[in-house]
Each structure stands twice: as C-alpha cells, then as structure tokens.
PDB file of C-alpha atoms in Angstrom:
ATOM      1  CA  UNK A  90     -42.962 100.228 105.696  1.00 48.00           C
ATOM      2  CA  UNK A  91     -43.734 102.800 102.598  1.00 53.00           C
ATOM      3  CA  UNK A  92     -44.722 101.523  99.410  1.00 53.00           C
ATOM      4  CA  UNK A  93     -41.892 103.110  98.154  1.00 63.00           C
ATOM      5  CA  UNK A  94     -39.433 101.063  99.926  1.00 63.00           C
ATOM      6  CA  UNK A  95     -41.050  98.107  97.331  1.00 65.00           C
ATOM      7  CA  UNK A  96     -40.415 100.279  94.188  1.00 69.00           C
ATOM      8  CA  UNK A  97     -36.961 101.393  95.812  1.00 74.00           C
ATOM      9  CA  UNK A  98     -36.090  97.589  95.954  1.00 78.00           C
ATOM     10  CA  UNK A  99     -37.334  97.021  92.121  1.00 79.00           C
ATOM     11  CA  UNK A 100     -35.336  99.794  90.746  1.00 80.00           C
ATOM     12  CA  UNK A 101     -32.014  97.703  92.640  1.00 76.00           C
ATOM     13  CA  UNK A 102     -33.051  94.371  91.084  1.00 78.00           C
ATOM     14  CA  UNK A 103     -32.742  96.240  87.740  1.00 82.00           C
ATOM     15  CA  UNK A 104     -29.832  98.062  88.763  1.00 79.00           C
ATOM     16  CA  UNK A 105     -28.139  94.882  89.697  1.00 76.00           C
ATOM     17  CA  UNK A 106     -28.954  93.158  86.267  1.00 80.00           C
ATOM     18  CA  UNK A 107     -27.347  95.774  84.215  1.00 83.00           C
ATOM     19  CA  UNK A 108     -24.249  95.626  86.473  1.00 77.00           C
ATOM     20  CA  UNK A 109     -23.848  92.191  85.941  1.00 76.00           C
ATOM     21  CA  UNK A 110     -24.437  93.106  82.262  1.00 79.00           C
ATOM     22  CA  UNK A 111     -21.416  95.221  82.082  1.00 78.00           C
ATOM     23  CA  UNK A 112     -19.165  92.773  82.612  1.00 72.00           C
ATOM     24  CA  UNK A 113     -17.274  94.617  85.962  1.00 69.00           C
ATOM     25  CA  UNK A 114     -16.948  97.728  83.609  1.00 77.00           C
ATOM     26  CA  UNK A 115     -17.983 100.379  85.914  1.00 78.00           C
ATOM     27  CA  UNK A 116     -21.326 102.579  84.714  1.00 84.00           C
ATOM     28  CA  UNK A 117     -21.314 105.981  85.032  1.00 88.00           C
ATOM     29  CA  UNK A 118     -24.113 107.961  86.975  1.00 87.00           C
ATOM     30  CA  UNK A 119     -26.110 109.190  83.474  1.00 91.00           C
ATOM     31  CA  UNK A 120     -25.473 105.254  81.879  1.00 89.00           C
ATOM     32  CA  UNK A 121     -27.468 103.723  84.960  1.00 86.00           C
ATOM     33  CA  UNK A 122     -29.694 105.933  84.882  1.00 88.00           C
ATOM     34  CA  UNK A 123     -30.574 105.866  81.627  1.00 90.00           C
ATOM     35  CA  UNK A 124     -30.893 101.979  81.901  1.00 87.00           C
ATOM     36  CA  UNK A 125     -33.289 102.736  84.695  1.00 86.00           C
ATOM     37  CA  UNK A 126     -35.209 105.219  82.793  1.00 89.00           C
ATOM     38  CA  UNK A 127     -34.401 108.191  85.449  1.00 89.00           C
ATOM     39  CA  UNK A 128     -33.073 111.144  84.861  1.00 91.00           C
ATOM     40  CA  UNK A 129     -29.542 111.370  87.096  1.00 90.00           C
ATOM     41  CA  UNK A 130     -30.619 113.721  89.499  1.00 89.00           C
ATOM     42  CA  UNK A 131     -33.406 111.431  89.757  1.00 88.00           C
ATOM     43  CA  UNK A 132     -32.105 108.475  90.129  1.00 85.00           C
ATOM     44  CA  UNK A 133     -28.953 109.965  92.468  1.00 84.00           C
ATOM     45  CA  UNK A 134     -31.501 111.038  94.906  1.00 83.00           C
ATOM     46  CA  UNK A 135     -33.464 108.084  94.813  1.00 80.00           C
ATOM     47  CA  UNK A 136     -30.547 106.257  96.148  1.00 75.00           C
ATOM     48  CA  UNK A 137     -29.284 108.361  98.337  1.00 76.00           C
ATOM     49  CA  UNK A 138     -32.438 108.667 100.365  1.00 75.00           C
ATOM     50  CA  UNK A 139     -32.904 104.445  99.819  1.00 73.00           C
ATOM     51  CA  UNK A 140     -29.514 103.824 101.318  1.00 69.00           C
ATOM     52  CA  UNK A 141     -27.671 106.993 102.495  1.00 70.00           C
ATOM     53  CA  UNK A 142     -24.769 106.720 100.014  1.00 73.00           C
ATOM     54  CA  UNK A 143     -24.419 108.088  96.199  1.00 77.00           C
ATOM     55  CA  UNK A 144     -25.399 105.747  93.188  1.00 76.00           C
ATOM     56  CA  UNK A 145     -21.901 105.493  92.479  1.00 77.00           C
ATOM     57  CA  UNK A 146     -20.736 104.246  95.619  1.00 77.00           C
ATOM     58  CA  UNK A 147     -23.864 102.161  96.213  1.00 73.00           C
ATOM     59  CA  UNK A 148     -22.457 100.488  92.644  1.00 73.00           C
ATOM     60  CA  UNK A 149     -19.206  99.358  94.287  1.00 73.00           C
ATOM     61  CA  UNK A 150     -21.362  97.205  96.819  1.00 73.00           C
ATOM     62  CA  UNK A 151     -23.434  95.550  94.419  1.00 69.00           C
ATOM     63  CA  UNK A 152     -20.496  93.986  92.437  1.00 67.00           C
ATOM     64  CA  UNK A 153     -19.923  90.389  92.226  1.00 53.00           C
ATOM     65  CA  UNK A 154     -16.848  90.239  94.331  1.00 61.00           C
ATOM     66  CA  UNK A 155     -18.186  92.631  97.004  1.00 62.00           C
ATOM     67  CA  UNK A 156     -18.782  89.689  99.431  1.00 61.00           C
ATOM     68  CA  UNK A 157     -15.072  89.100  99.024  1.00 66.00           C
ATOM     69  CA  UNK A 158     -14.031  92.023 100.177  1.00 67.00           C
ATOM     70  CA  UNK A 159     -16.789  91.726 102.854  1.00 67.00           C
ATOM     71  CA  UNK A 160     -14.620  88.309 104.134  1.00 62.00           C
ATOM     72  CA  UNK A 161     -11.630  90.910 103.841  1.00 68.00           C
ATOM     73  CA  UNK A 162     -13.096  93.913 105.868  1.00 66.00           C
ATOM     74  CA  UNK A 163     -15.562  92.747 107.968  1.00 68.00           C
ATOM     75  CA  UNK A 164     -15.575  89.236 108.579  1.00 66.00           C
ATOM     76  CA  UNK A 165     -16.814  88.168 111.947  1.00 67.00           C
ATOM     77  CA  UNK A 166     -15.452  85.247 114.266  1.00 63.00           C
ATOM     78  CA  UNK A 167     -18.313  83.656 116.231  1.00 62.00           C
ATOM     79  CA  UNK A 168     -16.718  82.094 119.574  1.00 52.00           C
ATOM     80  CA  UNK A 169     -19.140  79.174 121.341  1.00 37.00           C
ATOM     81  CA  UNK A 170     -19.466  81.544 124.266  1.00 34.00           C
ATOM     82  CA  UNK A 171     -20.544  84.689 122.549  1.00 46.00           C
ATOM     83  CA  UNK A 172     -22.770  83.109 120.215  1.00 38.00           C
ATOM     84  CA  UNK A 173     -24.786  81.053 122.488  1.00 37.00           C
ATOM     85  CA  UNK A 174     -24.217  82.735 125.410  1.00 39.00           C
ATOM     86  CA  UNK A 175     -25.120  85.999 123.337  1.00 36.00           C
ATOM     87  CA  UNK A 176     -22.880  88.287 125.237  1.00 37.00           C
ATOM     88  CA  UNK A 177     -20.273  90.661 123.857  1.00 36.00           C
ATOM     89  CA  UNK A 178     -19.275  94.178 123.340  1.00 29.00           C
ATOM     90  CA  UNK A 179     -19.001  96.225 119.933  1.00 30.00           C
ATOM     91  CA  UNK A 180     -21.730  94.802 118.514  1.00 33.00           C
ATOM     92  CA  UNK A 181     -23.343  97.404 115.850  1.00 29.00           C
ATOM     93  CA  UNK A 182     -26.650  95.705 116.128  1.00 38.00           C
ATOM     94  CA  UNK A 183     -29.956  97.538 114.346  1.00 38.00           C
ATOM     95  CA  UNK A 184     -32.517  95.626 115.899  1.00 40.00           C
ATOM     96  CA  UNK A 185     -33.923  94.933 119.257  1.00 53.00           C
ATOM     97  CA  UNK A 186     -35.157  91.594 119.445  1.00 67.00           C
ATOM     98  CA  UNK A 187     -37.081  89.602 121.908  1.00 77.00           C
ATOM     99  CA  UNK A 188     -37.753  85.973 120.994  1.00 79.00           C
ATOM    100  CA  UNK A 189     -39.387  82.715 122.495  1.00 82.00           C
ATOM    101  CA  UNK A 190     -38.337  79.588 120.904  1.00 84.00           C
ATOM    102  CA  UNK A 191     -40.460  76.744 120.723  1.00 82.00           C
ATOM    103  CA  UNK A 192     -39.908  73.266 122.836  1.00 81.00           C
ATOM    104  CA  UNK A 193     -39.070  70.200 121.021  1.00 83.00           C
ATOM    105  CA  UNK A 194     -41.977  68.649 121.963  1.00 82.00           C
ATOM    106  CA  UNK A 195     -44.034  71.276 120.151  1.00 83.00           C
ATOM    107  CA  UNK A 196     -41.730  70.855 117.101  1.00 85.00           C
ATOM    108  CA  UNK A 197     -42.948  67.536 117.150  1.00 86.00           C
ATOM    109  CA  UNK A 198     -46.191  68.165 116.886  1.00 89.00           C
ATOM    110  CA  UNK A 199     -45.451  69.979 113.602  1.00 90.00           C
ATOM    111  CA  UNK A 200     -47.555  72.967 114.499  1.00 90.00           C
ATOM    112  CA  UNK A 201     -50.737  71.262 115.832  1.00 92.00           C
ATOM    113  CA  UNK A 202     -53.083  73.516 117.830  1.00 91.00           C
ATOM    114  CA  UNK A 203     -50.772  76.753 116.542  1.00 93.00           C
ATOM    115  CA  UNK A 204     -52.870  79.245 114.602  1.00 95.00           C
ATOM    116  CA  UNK A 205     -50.524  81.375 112.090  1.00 96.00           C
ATOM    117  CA  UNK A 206     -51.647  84.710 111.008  1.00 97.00           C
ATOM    118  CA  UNK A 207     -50.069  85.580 107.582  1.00 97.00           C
ATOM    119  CA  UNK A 208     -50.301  88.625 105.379  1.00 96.00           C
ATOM    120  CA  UNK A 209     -47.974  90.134 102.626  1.00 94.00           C
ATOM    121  CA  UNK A 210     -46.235  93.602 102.836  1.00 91.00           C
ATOM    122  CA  UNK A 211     -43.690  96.324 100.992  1.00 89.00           C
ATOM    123  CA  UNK A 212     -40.473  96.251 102.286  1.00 88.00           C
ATOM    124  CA  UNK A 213     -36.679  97.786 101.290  1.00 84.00           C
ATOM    125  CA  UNK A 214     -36.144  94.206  99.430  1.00 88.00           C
ATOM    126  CA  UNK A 215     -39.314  93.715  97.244  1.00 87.00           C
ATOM    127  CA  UNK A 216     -42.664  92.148  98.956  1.00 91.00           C
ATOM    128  CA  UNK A 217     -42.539  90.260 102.257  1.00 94.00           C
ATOM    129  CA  UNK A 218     -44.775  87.671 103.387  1.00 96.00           C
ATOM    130  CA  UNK A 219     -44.719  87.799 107.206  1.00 96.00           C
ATOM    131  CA  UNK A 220     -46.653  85.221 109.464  1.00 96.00           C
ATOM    132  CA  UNK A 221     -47.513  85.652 113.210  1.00 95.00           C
ATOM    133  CA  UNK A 222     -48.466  83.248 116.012  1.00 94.00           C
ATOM    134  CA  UNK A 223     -49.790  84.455 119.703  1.00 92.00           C
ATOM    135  CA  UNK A 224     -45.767  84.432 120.695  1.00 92.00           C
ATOM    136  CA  UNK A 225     -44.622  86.968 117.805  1.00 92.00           C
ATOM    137  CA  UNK A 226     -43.553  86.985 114.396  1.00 94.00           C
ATOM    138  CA  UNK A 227     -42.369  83.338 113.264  1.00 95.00           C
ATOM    139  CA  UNK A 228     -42.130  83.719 109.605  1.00 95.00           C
ATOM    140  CA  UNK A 229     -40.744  86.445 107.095  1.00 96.00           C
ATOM    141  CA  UNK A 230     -40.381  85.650 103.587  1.00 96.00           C
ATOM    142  CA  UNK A 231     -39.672  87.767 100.483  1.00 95.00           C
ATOM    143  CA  UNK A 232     -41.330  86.750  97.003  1.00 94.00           C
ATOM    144  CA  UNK A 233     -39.624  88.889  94.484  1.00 88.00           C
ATOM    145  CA  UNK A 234     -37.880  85.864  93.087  1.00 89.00           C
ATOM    146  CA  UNK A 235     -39.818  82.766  94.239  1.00 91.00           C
ATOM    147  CA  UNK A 236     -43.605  84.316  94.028  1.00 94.00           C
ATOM    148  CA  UNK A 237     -45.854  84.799  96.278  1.00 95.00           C
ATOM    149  CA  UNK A 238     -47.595  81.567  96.209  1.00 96.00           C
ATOM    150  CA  UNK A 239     -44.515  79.564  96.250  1.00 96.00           C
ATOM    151  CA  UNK A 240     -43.401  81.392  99.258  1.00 96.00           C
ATOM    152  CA  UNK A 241     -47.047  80.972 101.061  1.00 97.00           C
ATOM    153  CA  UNK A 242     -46.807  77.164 100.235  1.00 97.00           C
ATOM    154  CA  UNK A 243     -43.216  77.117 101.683  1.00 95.00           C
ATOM    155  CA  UNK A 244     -43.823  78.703 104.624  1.00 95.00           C
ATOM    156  CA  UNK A 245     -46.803  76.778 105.443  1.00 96.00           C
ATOM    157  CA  UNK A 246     -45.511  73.649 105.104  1.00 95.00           C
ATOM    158  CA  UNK A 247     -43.249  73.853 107.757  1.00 93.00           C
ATOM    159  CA  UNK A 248     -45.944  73.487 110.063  1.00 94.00           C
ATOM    160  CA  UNK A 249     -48.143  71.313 108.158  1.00 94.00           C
ATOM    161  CA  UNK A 250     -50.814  70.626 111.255  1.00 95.00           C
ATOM    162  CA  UNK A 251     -50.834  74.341 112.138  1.00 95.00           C
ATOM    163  CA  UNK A 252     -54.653  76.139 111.243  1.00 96.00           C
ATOM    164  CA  UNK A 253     -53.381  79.549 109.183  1.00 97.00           C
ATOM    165  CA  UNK A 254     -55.409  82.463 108.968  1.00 96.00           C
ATOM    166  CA  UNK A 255     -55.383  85.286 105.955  1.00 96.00           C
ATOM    167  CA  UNK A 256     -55.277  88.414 108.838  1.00 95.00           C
ATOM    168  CA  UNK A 257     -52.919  90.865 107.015  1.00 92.00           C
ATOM    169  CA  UNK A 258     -53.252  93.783 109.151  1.00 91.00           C
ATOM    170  CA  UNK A 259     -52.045  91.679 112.200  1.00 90.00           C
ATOM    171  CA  UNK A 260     -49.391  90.247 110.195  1.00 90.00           C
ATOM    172  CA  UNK A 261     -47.746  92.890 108.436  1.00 87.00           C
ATOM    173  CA  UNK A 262     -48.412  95.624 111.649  1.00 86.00           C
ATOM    174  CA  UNK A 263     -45.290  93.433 113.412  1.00 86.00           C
ATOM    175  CA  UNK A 264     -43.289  92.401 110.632  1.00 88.00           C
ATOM    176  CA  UNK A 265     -43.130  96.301 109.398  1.00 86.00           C
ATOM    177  CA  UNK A 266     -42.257  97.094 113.225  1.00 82.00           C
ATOM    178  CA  UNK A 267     -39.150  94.806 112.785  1.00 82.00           C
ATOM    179  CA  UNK A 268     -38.364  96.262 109.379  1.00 83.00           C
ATOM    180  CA  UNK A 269     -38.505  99.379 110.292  1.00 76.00           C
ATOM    181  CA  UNK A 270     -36.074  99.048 113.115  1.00 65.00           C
ATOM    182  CA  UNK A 271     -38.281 100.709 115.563  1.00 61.00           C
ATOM    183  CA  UNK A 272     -39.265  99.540 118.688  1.00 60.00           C
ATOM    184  CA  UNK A 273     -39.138  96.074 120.507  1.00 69.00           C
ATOM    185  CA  UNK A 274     -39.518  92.888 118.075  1.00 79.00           C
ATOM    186  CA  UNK A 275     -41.162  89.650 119.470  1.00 87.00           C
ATOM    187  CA  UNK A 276     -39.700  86.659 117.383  1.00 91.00           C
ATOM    188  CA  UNK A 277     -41.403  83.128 117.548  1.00 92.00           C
ATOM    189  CA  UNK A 278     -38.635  80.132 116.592  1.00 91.00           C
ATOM    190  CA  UNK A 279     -40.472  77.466 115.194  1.00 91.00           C
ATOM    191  CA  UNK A 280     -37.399  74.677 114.905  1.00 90.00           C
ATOM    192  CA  UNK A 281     -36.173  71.895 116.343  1.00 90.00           C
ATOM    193  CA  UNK A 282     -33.155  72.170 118.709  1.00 90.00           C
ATOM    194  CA  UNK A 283     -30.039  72.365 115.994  1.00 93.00           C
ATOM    195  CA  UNK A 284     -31.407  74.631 113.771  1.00 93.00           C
ATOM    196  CA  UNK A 285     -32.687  77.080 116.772  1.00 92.00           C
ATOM    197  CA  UNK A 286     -28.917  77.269 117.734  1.00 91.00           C
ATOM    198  CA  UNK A 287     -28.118  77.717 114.366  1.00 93.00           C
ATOM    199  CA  UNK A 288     -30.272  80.747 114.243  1.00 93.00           C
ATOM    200  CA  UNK A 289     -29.726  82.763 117.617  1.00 89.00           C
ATOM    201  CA  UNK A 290     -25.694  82.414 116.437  1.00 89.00           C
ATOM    202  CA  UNK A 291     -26.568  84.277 113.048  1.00 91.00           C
ATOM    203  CA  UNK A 292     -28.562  86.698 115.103  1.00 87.00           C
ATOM    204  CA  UNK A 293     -24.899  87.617 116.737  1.00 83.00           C
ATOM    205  CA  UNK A 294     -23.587  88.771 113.855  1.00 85.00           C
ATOM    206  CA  UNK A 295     -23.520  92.235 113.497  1.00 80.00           C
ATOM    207  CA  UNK A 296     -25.056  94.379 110.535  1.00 80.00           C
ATOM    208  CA  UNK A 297     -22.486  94.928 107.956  1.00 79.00           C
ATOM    209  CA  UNK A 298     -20.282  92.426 109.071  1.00 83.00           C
ATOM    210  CA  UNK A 299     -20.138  88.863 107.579  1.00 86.00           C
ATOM    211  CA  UNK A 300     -19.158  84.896 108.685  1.00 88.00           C
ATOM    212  CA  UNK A 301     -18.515  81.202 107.114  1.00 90.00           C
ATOM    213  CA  UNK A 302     -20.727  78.266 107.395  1.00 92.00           C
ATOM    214  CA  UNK A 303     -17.685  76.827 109.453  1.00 92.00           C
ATOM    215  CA  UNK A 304     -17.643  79.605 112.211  1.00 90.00           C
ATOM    216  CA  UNK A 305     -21.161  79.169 112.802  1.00 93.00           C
ATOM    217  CA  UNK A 306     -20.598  75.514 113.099  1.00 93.00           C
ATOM    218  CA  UNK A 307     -17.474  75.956 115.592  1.00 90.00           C
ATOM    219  CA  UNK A 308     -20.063  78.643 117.491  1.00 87.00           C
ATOM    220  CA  UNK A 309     -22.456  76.119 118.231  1.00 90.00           C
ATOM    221  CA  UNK A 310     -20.423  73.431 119.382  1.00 90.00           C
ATOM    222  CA  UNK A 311     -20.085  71.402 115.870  1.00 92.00           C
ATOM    223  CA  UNK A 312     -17.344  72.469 113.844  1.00 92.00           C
ATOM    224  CA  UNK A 313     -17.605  69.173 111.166  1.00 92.00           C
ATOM    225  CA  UNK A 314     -21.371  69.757 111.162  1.00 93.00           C
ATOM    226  CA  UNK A 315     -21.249  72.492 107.963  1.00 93.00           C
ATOM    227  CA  UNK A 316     -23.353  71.010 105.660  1.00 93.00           C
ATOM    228  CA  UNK A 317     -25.912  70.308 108.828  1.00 95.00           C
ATOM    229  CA  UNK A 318     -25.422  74.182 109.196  1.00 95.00           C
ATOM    230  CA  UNK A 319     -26.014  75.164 105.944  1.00 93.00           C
ATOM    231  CA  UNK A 320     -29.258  73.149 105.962  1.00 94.00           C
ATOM    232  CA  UNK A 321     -30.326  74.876 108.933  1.00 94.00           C
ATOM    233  CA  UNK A 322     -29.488  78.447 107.447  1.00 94.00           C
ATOM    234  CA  UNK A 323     -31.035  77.260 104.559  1.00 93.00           C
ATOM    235  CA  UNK A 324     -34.097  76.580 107.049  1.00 94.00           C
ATOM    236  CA  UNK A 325     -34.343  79.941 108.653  1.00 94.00           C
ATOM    237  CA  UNK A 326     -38.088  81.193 108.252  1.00 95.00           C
ATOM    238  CA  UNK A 327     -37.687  84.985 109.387  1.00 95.00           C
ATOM    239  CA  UNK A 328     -35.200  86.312 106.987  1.00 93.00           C
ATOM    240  CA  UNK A 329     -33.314  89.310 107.107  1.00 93.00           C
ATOM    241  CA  UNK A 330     -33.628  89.685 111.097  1.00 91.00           C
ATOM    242  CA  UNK A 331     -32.410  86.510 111.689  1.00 93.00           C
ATOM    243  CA  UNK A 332     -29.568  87.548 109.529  1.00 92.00           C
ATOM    244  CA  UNK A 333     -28.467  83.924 107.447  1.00 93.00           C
ATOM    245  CA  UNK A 334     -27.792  86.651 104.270  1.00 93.00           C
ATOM    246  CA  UNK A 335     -25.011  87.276 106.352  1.00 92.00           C
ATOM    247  CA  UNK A 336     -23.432  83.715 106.105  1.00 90.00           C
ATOM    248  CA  UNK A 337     -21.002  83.062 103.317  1.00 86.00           C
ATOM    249  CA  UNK A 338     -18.712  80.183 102.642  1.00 83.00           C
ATOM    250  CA  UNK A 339     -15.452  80.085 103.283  1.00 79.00           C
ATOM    251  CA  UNK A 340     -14.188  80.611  99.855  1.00 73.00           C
ATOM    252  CA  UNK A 341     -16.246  84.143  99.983  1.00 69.00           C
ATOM    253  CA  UNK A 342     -18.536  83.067  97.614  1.00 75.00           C
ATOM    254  CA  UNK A 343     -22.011  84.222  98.520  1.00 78.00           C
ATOM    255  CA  UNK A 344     -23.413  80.813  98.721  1.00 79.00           C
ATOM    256  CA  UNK A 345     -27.337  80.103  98.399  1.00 81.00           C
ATOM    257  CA  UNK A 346     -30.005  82.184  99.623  1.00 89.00           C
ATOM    258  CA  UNK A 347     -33.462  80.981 100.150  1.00 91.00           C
ATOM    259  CA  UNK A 348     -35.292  83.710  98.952  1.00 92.00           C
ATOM    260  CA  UNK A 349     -33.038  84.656  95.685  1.00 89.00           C
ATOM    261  CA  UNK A 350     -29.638  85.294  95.259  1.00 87.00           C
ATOM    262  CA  UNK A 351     -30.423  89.051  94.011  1.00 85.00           C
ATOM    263  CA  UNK A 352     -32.231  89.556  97.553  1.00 88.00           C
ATOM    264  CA  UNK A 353     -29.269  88.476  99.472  1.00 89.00           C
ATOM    265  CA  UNK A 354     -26.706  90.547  97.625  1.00 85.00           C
ATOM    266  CA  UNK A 355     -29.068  93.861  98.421  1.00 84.00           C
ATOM    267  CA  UNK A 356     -28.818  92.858 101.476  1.00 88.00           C
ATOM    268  CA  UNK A 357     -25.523  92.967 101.791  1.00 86.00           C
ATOM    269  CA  UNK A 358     -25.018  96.093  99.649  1.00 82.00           C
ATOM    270  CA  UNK A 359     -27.633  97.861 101.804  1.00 83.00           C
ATOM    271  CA  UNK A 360     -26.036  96.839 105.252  1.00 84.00           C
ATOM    272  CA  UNK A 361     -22.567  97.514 103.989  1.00 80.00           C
ATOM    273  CA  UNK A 362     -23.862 101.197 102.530  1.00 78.00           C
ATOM    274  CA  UNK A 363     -25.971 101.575 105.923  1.00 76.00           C
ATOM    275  CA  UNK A 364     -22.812 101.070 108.142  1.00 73.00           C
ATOM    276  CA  UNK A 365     -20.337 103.215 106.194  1.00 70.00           C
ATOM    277  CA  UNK A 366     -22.486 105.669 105.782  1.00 66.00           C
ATOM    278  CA  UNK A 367     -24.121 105.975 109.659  1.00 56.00           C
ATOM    279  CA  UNK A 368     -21.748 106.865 112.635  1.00 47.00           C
ATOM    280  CA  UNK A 369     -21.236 103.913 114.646  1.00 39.00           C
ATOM    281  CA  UNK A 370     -22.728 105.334 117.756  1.00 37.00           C
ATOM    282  CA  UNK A 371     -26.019 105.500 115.837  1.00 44.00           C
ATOM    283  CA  UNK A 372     -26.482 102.323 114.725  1.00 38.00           C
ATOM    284  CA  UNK A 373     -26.043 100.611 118.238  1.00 39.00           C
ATOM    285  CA  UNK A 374     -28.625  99.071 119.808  1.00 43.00           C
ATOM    286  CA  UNK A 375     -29.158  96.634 122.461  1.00 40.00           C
ATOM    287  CA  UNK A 376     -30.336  93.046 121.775  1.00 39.00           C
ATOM    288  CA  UNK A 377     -32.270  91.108 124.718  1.00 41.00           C
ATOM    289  CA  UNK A 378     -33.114  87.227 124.379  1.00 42.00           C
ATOM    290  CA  UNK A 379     -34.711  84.948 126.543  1.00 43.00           C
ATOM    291  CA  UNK A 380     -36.497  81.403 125.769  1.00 43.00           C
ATOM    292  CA  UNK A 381     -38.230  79.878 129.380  1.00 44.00           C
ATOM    293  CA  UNK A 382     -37.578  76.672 127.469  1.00 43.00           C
ATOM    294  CA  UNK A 383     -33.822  77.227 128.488  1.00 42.00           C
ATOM    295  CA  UNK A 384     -33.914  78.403 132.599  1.00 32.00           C
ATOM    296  CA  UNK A 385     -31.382  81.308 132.014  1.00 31.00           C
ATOM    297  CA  UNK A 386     -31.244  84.397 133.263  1.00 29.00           C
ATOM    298  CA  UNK A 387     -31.811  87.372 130.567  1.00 31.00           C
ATOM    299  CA  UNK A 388     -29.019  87.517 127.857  1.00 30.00           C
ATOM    300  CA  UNK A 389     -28.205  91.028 126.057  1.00 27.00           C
ATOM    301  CA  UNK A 390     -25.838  91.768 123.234  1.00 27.00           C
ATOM    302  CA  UNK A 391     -24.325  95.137 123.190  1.00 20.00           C
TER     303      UNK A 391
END
C-alpha cells in the first residue's frame, strides 16, 4: 500500500468534515477545494485517481443519508444457506480469501501458546495496525480516530495469554496483500463459535452492497439474537475484509463502527464509488473458505 493512499484518506476525513459543515448544501468543485487547500484541478485529480469517480460525484456518497439510499439500492438479503453455506452466484466480491478459524477450545485458552506478529501500515482509510499469527492475518485495525495505542491495547487484549511480537515487515507484507486486492489472503478467526458465524456471513456480502443487523441474525440461524449480533460485529478484529462497515440497522442509520464512524462512511463512499464506477465483470472475483475445524468440503462464493 503507497503512502499516498494514507494522505489520500486524510484529505477525505477533511473533506467529510466540511460536508457535514455545510449543512446538506452541496459544495462546488473550487469551494472544496479551497477548504482543502488544493487547487481544483488538483484536488479533482486527486480523487479521481483515489476512487475512480469526480469530486463531485464522490460528494454525493459521503452525505449523511447516503447509507439510506444504500438500504434503497443495494441492500442485500442474507439467506441461512448462502451465508453459511457460502455459496451463491452474482456476487461482486474484490477479495480472495482463504481463512482458518480457530477451535473453541483454543478460544478458551485466550490465546495461550499463540505468538502475534503486529506492525502498523498506510492504507486507503488512514493507518492500519495489522497483526499476524503462523495461520494468517488475524487482526486489522485502523487508528485514525482511536490512536494507535488505543488500537494496539485493543487488539491485544483479545488474546490476553497470547506472546506478541513488534515484526512490522511480516505484519504489514500480508495485511497490504489483502488491501491491495491482489493475490490470495490467508485470514486467522480468533472467536468463539457465534461471533465466527457472525463474521463468515458479513464476508458474503458483496462490495457496494449493504445489510441489517436482523438479516445477519436470520442468516445465521438467530433471527431475535440482534443485539448478540451487533456485539459480535462490534467484535470483528480484521476490519474492512471482513466487511461489518457493511452492516447497518434497519432504520438505515449507519449504526456504530469500531474504528470511527468517519472510517466506516469512507468505506462505504469508496465501495459505492468503486462499484459504479468499475464494470461489473471486473470487479468479480472468486472467494474460497475452508476451516478443518468444520469437516466440509471446500466452499466458494462466486
């Protein structure tokens, strides 16, 4: 991942502040700019190469009801099969994940005899903090609104009795693999049983495209168990590929985001701008999961 990606991201933190300014007037091309000290041409090509649409249009995604029109446009039904069963067709997927989860007797142990590689990194949505084990990336955090110590201390006391080990290039090599959308991604789950279920059903749904709290609670076989799913989002350690920015509640009100809601709504913007602006045959690609804790054969989304 370029450093620029990182100063790409700050200039859309400050971008979103002075939208929020305005009130839902819309700013022209030379008033944003101006409030991001750019000239327009600047600034328009900035954008354009960040996300692949115009300043302008990129504006329209950022507003605060733009996850309402998400629930309008693109809002995603997860059925019980196709979530846990991860099989389907249409899918526009940008990532090609492989991941192992762990046992719940390892869970128990909370992390004993696991050593965690961590290491921070620039990525399209401010600094990450990404954390390896043996098994593949298990952690991915981003500390543009908590900090990067409070993020550290987060993430590493999920698995208190773990040993963790400052290796940045190991780290950040994978994580910037994943971000970068190239190439196979190993994913370790660290979770117990629930909130592993939770996770592989936010993995099936697609970029762009949103869901409810609810849905993902009917997908994995709960449907009163929403504020147990909401913890569990809530609980997700890799963000952004293990897409909980993607769940909203029903109401389409963004909801909370771990990381900072200004991080979850570039998300969105950024997917949304990504898929309108890519061909659809483009941005396919083919998900494979498999965790020998489960005696399945292979599972791929298409």
């Amino acid at each position: 991942m370029e450093q620029d990606e990182h100063y790409h991201y700050a200039v859309i933190r400050r971008a979103i502040e002075c939208i929020d300014a305005a009130g839902g007037q819309a700013l022209t091309l030379d008033r944003l700019a101006a409030e991001m000290n750019m000239s327009p041409a600047h600034f328009q090509r900035l954008f354009s190469r960040w996300v692949g649409v115009s300043p302008k249009r990129y504006q329209q995604y950022l507003t605060l009801d733009h996850a309402r029109s998400l629930m309008r446009a693109r809002f995603t039904t997860l059925e019980t099969a196709d979530a846990l069963g991860l099989s389907g067709t249409g899918r526009l997927h940008d990532l090609f994940l492989r991941w192992e989860a762990m046992t719940p007797g390892e869970y128990a142990r909370r992390g004993a005899g696991l050593t965690v590689c961590y290491g921070v990194l620039p990525s399209q949505f401010g600094e990450a903090l990404a954390m390896v084990t043996d098994k593949g990336l298990c952690g991915l955090a981003f500390t543009e609104e908590t900090g990067r110590d409070a993020a550290l201390a987060d993430m590493m006391a999920r698995w208190p009795e773990a040993e963790f080990l400052h290796a940045p290039d190991r780290a950040s090599a994978l994580a910037a693999t994943a971000l970068s959308r190239h190439g196979m991604t190993r994913l370790h789950l660290i979770g117990p049983p629930f909130q592993i279920k939770v996770w592989e059903a936010l993995m099936a749904i697609p970029q762009g495209h949103v869901t409810t709290y609810s849905e993902i609670a009917r997908a994995v076989g709960h449907p009163r168990a929403v504020r147990a799913v909401g913890t569990a989002v809530g609980r997700n350690p890799i963000g952004y590929l293990i897409p909980c920015h993607r769940a909203l509640r029903k109401s389409g009100a963004l909801g909370g985001y771990h990381w900072g809601l200004p991080v979850k709504r570039a998300m969105l913007a950024w997917e949304a701008a990504r898929a309108d602006a890519i061909p659809c045959e483009q941005t396919h690609r083919q998900y494979r999961a498999h965790t020998p804790s489960q005696p399945a054969p292979a599972r791929t989304i298409f």
